[in-house]
Amino acid sequence: MASPPTSTARAPLTYREAGVDIDVGDELVERIKPLAKMTRIPEVLADVGGFAGLCALPSGIDDPVLVSGTDGVGTKLKVAFLTGIHDTIGFDLVGMCVNDVLTTGARPLFFLDYFATGKLDVAVGECVVKGIAEACRESGCALLGGETAELPGMYSAGEYDLAGFAVGVVARSKIVDGKRVVEGDKVIGLRSSGLHSNGYSLARRVVLDAMALDLGARPAKLEGKSVAEALMIPTRLYARHVKAVLAAGVDVRAMSHVTGGGLPGNLPRVLPDGLGVRLRAPWKLPGILDLIAERVEVGELRRVFNLGIGFGFVVPERDRERTMKTLLAIGEEPIDLGDVVRVPAETAFEARVIFP
C-alpha cells in the first residue's frame, strides 16, 4: 500500500506579500477625508468613506438634467513621473472633465476619481488628491468619492494612472447645445495656460527627444520657466468664467472646450451642419507651444494642440461687447476669436475652422 503524501510546513501567505498593503491604503483614505471635506457643498449628504457618494439635486432648478463627463490626463502622466511633480496632475484631471460639463451650461455638482498604481506611495497619492480637491473647490463642485487601487504587476515602479468622472446639473430649458448658432455669431476665446492635458506624446517627442532638452533647461521662449515647469503647467478651469457670462444674461448659443484635436477638432463639434468659424488675426502662443512649433509643421500643430485657446463662447453679435466686458471684469483677457460663417455642406470637419 502506498504511503500518504507528507506535508511540508509553510508560513501562511499574506496580501502584503502579494503586493497589496491594506494598511497603506487605509492611511491614504484617512488623508483624503479632510481634502474631500474642504470641497463639500450643501447638496452632499455623506462624507467620503462609504460604499457610494450621496448628493442631492440643488433646489430651484426647473426640470433638472444631469450632465456627465469622464476623462484622463493622457501621457502628461509620463512627465509627472519624470519630474516628480504630482501636486498639479489632479488639477488637470478635474479640468479635463469639468470643463467638458460646463459646455452645456451646467453647474458642476460632484467629481469622482480613480487612482491606480502598482505599489501605493501614500505621499504621492495624497499629492495627487490634493490637486483634485483644490480644482474641485475652485470649480464649485464636491469631491464626492473615488477609488484607490493597488495593482501589483500592472504598472512600472513609481507609475500610476488616473481617471475622473464629473457630474453637473442644468435646467432643461437652459441647456446650451449649439442648435441656435447662426451665421454672423461671434466666437470669444479664453486663453489656455499651455498644453493643458493634450498632445503630450508629440510634445515629449519634440522637446525631450528631438530637441534633447534637459528638464531643467530654460530656453528663451519659455520666459524664465524650466522645461519641466512649462510642461507641467496645470489645465485652466473655466467654471467661474461660464458662471459669470451666463449670470450676465448673455445669450450663449454654444461653448467649446478645446482639447485633443485643437480648434479644428473642437469648435465644429458645437456648430450646426453647414457652419464654420473664420478666425481673426493670430494671437500670441504660450511659450511651450512656440517652442514646439520650431519642429512641428503648422497644420499638425493646429490639429494636435490648443494653440493657446482653452475655451470658447459662441454668442450673437449684439452680445459680443457684453461678453467681453463681463470677462474683463473678472480679470480675464478674452480674445475676439472669430465669426461664424457658412461653409459648403461637404466641407470636411476640420476644414470648418478657417485660419487667417
Coordinates of C-alpha atoms in Angstrom, one line a residue:
M1 CA 0.0 0.0 0.0
A2 CA 1.3 3.5 -0.9
S3 CA 2.1 5.8 1.9
P4 CA 0.1 9.0 2.2
P5 CA 1.9 12.2 1.0
T6 CA 3.8 14.0 3.6
S7 CA 3.1 17.7 4.2
T8 CA 5.7 20.4 4.5
A9 CA 5.0 23.2 6.9
R10 CA 4.9 26.6 5.2
A11 CA 4.4 30.1 6.5
P12 CA 0.9 31.4 5.6
L13 CA 0.9 33.9 2.8
T14 CA -0.4 37.4 3.2
Y15 CA -2.0 40.1 0.9
R16 CA 1.0 42.3 1.7
E17 CA 3.4 39.7 0.4
A18 CA 1.4 39.5 -2.8
G19 CA 1.9 43.2 -3.3
V20 CA -1.1 44.9 -1.7
D21 CA -0.8 46.7 1.6
I22 CA -4.3 47.2 3.1
D23 CA -2.9 49.4 5.9
V24 CA -1.3 51.8 3.5
G25 CA -4.5 52.1 1.5
D26 CA -6.4 52.8 4.7
E27 CA -3.9 55.5 5.6
L28 CA -4.4 57.2 2.2
V29 CA -8.2 57.2 2.7
E30 CA -7.7 58.9 6.1
R31 CA -5.6 61.6 4.5
I32 CA -8.1 62.1 1.7
K33 CA -11.1 62.7 4.1
P34 CA -10.1 66.2 5.1
L35 CA -9.3 67.1 1.5
A36 CA -12.7 66.0 0.3
K37 CA -14.3 67.8 3.3
M38 CA -13.0 71.2 2.1
T39 CA -14.9 70.7 -1.2
R40 CA -18.2 69.9 0.4
I41 CA -21.3 71.7 -1.0
P42 CA -24.7 71.9 0.7
E43 CA -26.1 69.1 -1.6
V44 CA -23.6 66.5 -0.3
L45 CA -25.3 64.1 2.2
A46 CA -22.4 61.9 3.4
D47 CA -18.7 62.1 4.0
V48 CA -16.1 60.1 2.0
G49 CA -15.7 56.5 3.2
G50 CA -18.9 54.8 2.4
F51 CA -19.7 52.4 -0.5
A52 CA -21.2 55.3 -2.6
G53 CA -21.4 59.0 -2.5
L54 CA -24.7 60.8 -1.9
C55 CA -25.6 64.1 -3.4
A56 CA -29.0 65.8 -3.7
L57 CA -30.1 67.8 -6.7
P58 CA -29.9 71.6 -6.0
S59 CA -33.2 73.3 -5.3
G60 CA -34.7 75.9 -7.6
I61 CA -33.8 74.2 -10.9
D62 CA -36.9 73.5 -13.1
D63 CA -36.8 70.1 -14.8
P64 CA -33.2 69.4 -13.9
V65 CA -31.0 67.4 -16.3
L66 CA -27.8 65.7 -15.1
V67 CA -24.7 66.2 -17.3
S68 CA -21.7 63.8 -17.1
G69 CA -18.2 63.7 -18.4
T70 CA -15.2 61.5 -18.0
D71 CA -11.5 61.8 -19.0
G72 CA -7.9 61.2 -18.0
V73 CA -4.7 63.2 -18.4
G74 CA -3.0 61.1 -21.1
T75 CA 0.7 60.9 -21.3
K76 CA 1.2 64.0 -19.3
L77 CA 1.5 61.5 -16.5
K78 CA 4.8 60.4 -18.0
V79 CA 6.1 64.0 -17.5
A80 CA 4.8 63.9 -13.9
F81 CA 6.8 60.7 -13.3
L82 CA 10.0 62.2 -14.9
T83 CA 9.7 65.5 -12.9
G84 CA 8.3 64.2 -9.6
I85 CA 5.6 66.9 -9.9
H86 CA 2.4 65.3 -8.6
D87 CA 0.6 68.1 -7.0
T88 CA -0.9 69.6 -10.2
I89 CA -1.8 66.4 -12.2
G90 CA -5.0 66.0 -10.2
F91 CA -5.9 69.6 -11.0
D92 CA -5.5 68.6 -14.7
L93 CA -7.8 65.7 -14.2
V94 CA -10.6 67.8 -12.8
G95 CA -10.1 70.4 -15.6
M96 CA -10.4 67.9 -18.4
C97 CA -13.8 66.6 -17.0
V98 CA -15.4 69.7 -15.5
N99 CA -14.6 71.9 -18.5
D100 CA -16.4 69.5 -20.7
V101 CA -19.5 69.5 -18.5
L102 CA -19.5 73.3 -18.5
T103 CA -20.1 73.5 -22.3
T104 CA -23.7 72.5 -21.7
G105 CA -24.4 75.4 -19.4
A106 CA -24.4 73.0 -16.4
R107 CA -23.3 73.8 -12.9
P108 CA -20.6 71.2 -11.8
L109 CA -22.0 69.3 -8.9
F110 CA -19.6 66.5 -7.9
F111 CA -16.5 64.7 -9.0
L112 CA -15.2 61.1 -8.6
D113 CA -11.6 59.9 -9.2
Y114 CA -9.9 56.6 -9.9
F115 CA -6.2 56.3 -8.9
A116 CA -4.5 53.0 -9.8
T117 CA -0.8 52.1 -9.1
G118 CA 1.4 49.0 -8.8
K119 CA 2.6 49.9 -5.3
L120 CA 0.9 52.7 -3.3
D121 CA 3.0 55.6 -2.2
V122 CA 0.9 57.5 0.3
A123 CA 2.7 60.8 -0.1
V124 CA 2.3 60.7 -3.9
G125 CA -1.3 59.7 -3.6
E126 CA -2.0 62.5 -1.2
C127 CA -0.3 65.0 -3.5
V128 CA -2.5 63.9 -6.4
V129 CA -5.7 64.0 -4.5
K130 CA -4.8 67.4 -3.0
G131 CA -4.7 68.8 -6.6
I132 CA -8.0 67.2 -7.3
A133 CA -9.6 68.7 -4.2
E134 CA -8.2 72.2 -5.0
A135 CA -9.6 72.1 -8.5
C136 CA -13.0 70.9 -7.3
R137 CA -13.1 73.7 -4.8
E138 CA -12.2 76.2 -7.5
S139 CA -14.9 74.8 -9.8
G140 CA -17.5 74.8 -7.0
C141 CA -18.1 71.0 -7.1
A142 CA -17.7 68.4 -4.4
L143 CA -15.1 65.6 -4.4
L144 CA -17.7 63.0 -3.6
G145 CA -15.6 59.9 -3.6
G146 CA -13.3 57.7 -5.7
E147 CA -11.3 54.6 -5.8
T148 CA -7.7 53.8 -5.0
A149 CA -6.5 50.6 -6.5
E150 CA -3.1 48.9 -5.7
L151 CA -2.5 46.5 -8.6
P152 CA 0.9 44.7 -8.4
G153 CA 2.4 43.9 -11.7
M154 CA 0.1 46.2 -13.7
Y155 CA 2.3 49.3 -13.6
S156 CA 6.1 50.1 -13.6
A157 CA 7.6 51.2 -10.4
G158 CA 6.7 54.7 -9.5
E159 CA 3.9 55.0 -12.0
Y160 CA 0.1 55.3 -11.7
D161 CA -2.9 56.0 -13.8
L162 CA -5.8 58.4 -13.3
A163 CA -9.4 58.8 -14.5
G164 CA -12.0 61.3 -13.5
F165 CA -15.8 61.5 -13.6
A166 CA -17.7 64.7 -13.3
V167 CA -21.5 65.3 -13.0
G168 CA -23.3 68.6 -13.3
V169 CA -26.9 69.8 -13.5
V170 CA -28.7 72.2 -15.7
A171 CA -32.4 73.1 -16.2
R172 CA -33.6 71.5 -19.4
S173 CA -34.7 74.9 -20.8
K174 CA -31.2 76.3 -20.2
I175 CA -29.2 73.6 -21.9
V176 CA -26.6 75.1 -24.3
D177 CA -26.3 72.7 -27.3
G178 CA -25.3 74.8 -30.3
K179 CA -28.5 74.3 -32.1
R180 CA -29.3 78.0 -32.2
V181 CA -25.9 79.1 -33.7
V182 CA -26.3 81.1 -36.9
E183 CA -24.1 82.8 -39.5
G184 CA -22.8 86.0 -38.1
D185 CA -22.5 84.9 -34.5
K186 CA -19.2 85.8 -32.7
V187 CA -16.7 83.5 -31.1
I188 CA -15.0 84.7 -27.9
G189 CA -11.9 82.7 -26.8
L190 CA -10.4 82.2 -23.3
R191 CA -6.7 81.6 -23.1
S192 CA -5.2 78.3 -22.2
S193 CA -2.3 78.1 -19.7
G194 CA -0.2 76.0 -22.1
L195 CA -0.7 72.5 -23.4
H196 CA -3.3 71.6 -20.8
S197 CA -3.5 67.8 -21.0
N198 CA -3.4 67.1 -24.7
G199 CA -0.7 66.3 -27.3
Y200 CA 1.9 65.1 -24.8
S201 CA 3.1 62.2 -26.9
L202 CA 4.1 64.6 -29.6
A203 CA 5.3 67.3 -27.1
R204 CA 7.6 64.8 -25.3
R205 CA 8.9 63.5 -28.7
V206 CA 9.8 67.1 -29.8
V207 CA 11.1 68.6 -26.6
L208 CA 12.8 65.7 -24.8
D209 CA 13.9 63.6 -27.8
A210 CA 14.2 65.7 -31.0
M211 CA 15.5 68.8 -29.1
A212 CA 17.1 66.8 -26.4
L213 CA 16.4 69.4 -23.8
D214 CA 17.0 68.7 -20.2
L215 CA 14.0 69.1 -17.9
G216 CA 15.9 71.8 -16.0
A217 CA 16.8 73.8 -19.2
R218 CA 15.3 77.3 -19.6
P219 CA 15.0 78.1 -23.3
A220 CA 14.3 81.8 -24.0
K221 CA 10.9 81.1 -25.4
L222 CA 9.8 79.7 -22.0
E223 CA 10.3 83.2 -20.5
G224 CA 12.1 82.0 -17.4
K225 CA 10.3 78.7 -16.9
S226 CA 12.2 75.4 -17.0
V227 CA 11.1 72.7 -19.5
A228 CA 9.6 70.7 -16.6
E229 CA 7.7 73.7 -15.3
A230 CA 6.3 74.6 -18.7
L231 CA 5.2 71.0 -19.5
M232 CA 3.5 70.7 -16.1
I233 CA 1.5 73.9 -16.0
P234 CA -1.9 72.7 -15.0
T235 CA -5.1 72.9 -17.1
R236 CA -7.1 76.1 -16.6
L237 CA -10.6 75.8 -15.1
Y238 CA -13.3 77.8 -16.7
A239 CA -16.2 77.4 -14.2
R240 CA -16.1 80.9 -13.0
H241 CA -16.0 82.3 -16.5
V242 CA -19.0 80.4 -17.6
K243 CA -20.9 81.3 -14.5
A244 CA -20.2 85.0 -14.9
V245 CA -21.2 85.1 -18.6
L246 CA -24.4 83.2 -18.0
A247 CA -25.2 85.3 -15.0
A248 CA -24.8 88.5 -17.1
G249 CA -27.7 87.4 -19.2
V250 CA -25.6 86.7 -22.3
D251 CA -27.4 84.6 -24.9
V252 CA -24.7 81.9 -25.0
R253 CA -25.5 79.7 -28.0
A254 CA -22.6 77.3 -27.8
M255 CA -19.5 76.6 -25.8
S256 CA -16.5 74.6 -26.7
H257 CA -13.7 73.1 -24.6
V258 CA -10.6 73.0 -26.7
T259 CA -8.9 69.7 -26.0
G260 CA -7.4 66.9 -28.3
G261 CA -7.8 67.9 -31.9
G262 CA -7.3 71.6 -31.2
L263 CA -9.5 74.3 -32.6
P264 CA -10.3 72.4 -35.9
G265 CA -11.4 69.4 -33.9
N266 CA -13.4 71.1 -31.3
L267 CA -15.1 74.3 -32.5
P268 CA -17.1 72.4 -35.2
R269 CA -18.5 70.0 -32.6
V270 CA -20.9 72.7 -31.3
L271 CA -21.9 74.1 -34.7
P272 CA -24.8 73.0 -36.9
D273 CA -24.0 71.4 -40.2
G274 CA -23.1 74.0 -42.9
L275 CA -21.4 76.4 -40.5
G276 CA -17.8 77.0 -39.6
V277 CA -15.6 79.6 -37.9
R278 CA -13.4 82.1 -39.6
L279 CA -10.6 83.0 -37.2
R280 CA -9.2 86.5 -36.9
A281 CA -5.6 87.6 -36.7
P282 CA -3.2 85.3 -34.9
W283 CA -2.7 85.7 -31.1
K284 CA 0.4 85.1 -29.0
L285 CA 1.1 81.4 -28.4
P286 CA 2.1 80.2 -24.9
G287 CA 5.9 79.7 -24.7
I288 CA 5.8 75.9 -24.7
L289 CA 3.8 75.9 -27.9
D290 CA 6.0 78.5 -29.5
L291 CA 9.0 76.2 -28.7
I292 CA 7.3 73.1 -30.1
A293 CA 6.3 75.0 -33.3
E294 CA 10.0 75.0 -34.2
R295 CA 9.9 71.3 -35.0
V296 CA 6.2 70.7 -36.0
E297 CA 4.5 71.6 -39.3
V298 CA 1.8 74.3 -38.8
G299 CA -1.1 72.0 -39.9
E300 CA 0.0 69.4 -37.4
L301 CA 0.4 72.0 -34.7
R302 CA -3.1 73.2 -35.3
R303 CA -4.8 69.8 -35.2
V304 CA -2.9 68.5 -32.1
F305 CA -2.6 71.4 -29.7
N306 CA -4.9 74.1 -28.4
L307 CA -2.8 77.0 -29.8
G308 CA -3.3 78.9 -26.6
I309 CA -7.1 78.8 -26.6
G310 CA -8.7 76.6 -23.9
F311 CA -12.4 77.5 -24.2
G312 CA -14.7 79.4 -26.5
F313 CA -18.2 81.0 -26.3
V314 CA -20.4 81.5 -29.4
V315 CA -22.7 84.5 -28.9
P316 CA -24.9 86.7 -31.1
E317 CA -23.2 89.9 -32.4
R318 CA -25.4 92.0 -30.1
D319 CA -23.9 90.2 -27.0
R320 CA -20.3 90.3 -28.1
E321 CA -19.4 93.5 -26.2
R322 CA -21.3 92.4 -23.1
T323 CA -19.4 89.1 -23.1
M324 CA -16.1 90.8 -23.5
K325 CA -16.8 93.3 -20.7
T326 CA -18.1 90.6 -18.3
L327 CA -14.9 88.6 -18.8
L328 CA -12.6 91.6 -18.4
A329 CA -14.4 92.4 -15.2
I330 CA -13.3 89.1 -13.6
G331 CA -9.7 89.6 -14.7
E332 CA -9.8 87.6 -17.9
E333 CA -8.2 88.7 -21.2
P334 CA -10.8 87.4 -23.7
I335 CA -9.9 87.1 -27.4
D336 CA -12.2 88.2 -30.2
L337 CA -11.5 84.9 -31.9
G338 CA -13.7 84.9 -35.0
D339 CA -17.0 84.8 -36.8
V340 CA -19.4 82.0 -37.6
V341 CA -19.6 81.7 -41.4
R342 CA -21.4 79.5 -43.8
V343 CA -19.4 76.7 -45.4
P344 CA -20.4 74.2 -48.1
A345 CA -22.2 71.1 -46.7
E346 CA -19.5 68.8 -47.9
T347 CA -16.7 70.7 -46.1
A348 CA -14.5 68.3 -44.1
F349 CA -14.9 68.6 -40.3
E350 CA -11.5 70.1 -39.6
A351 CA -11.7 72.4 -42.6
R352 CA -14.7 74.1 -41.0
V353 CA -12.2 76.2 -38.9
I354 CA -10.6 78.7 -41.3
F355 CA -7.3 80.2 -40.2
P356 CA -6.2 83.7 -41.3

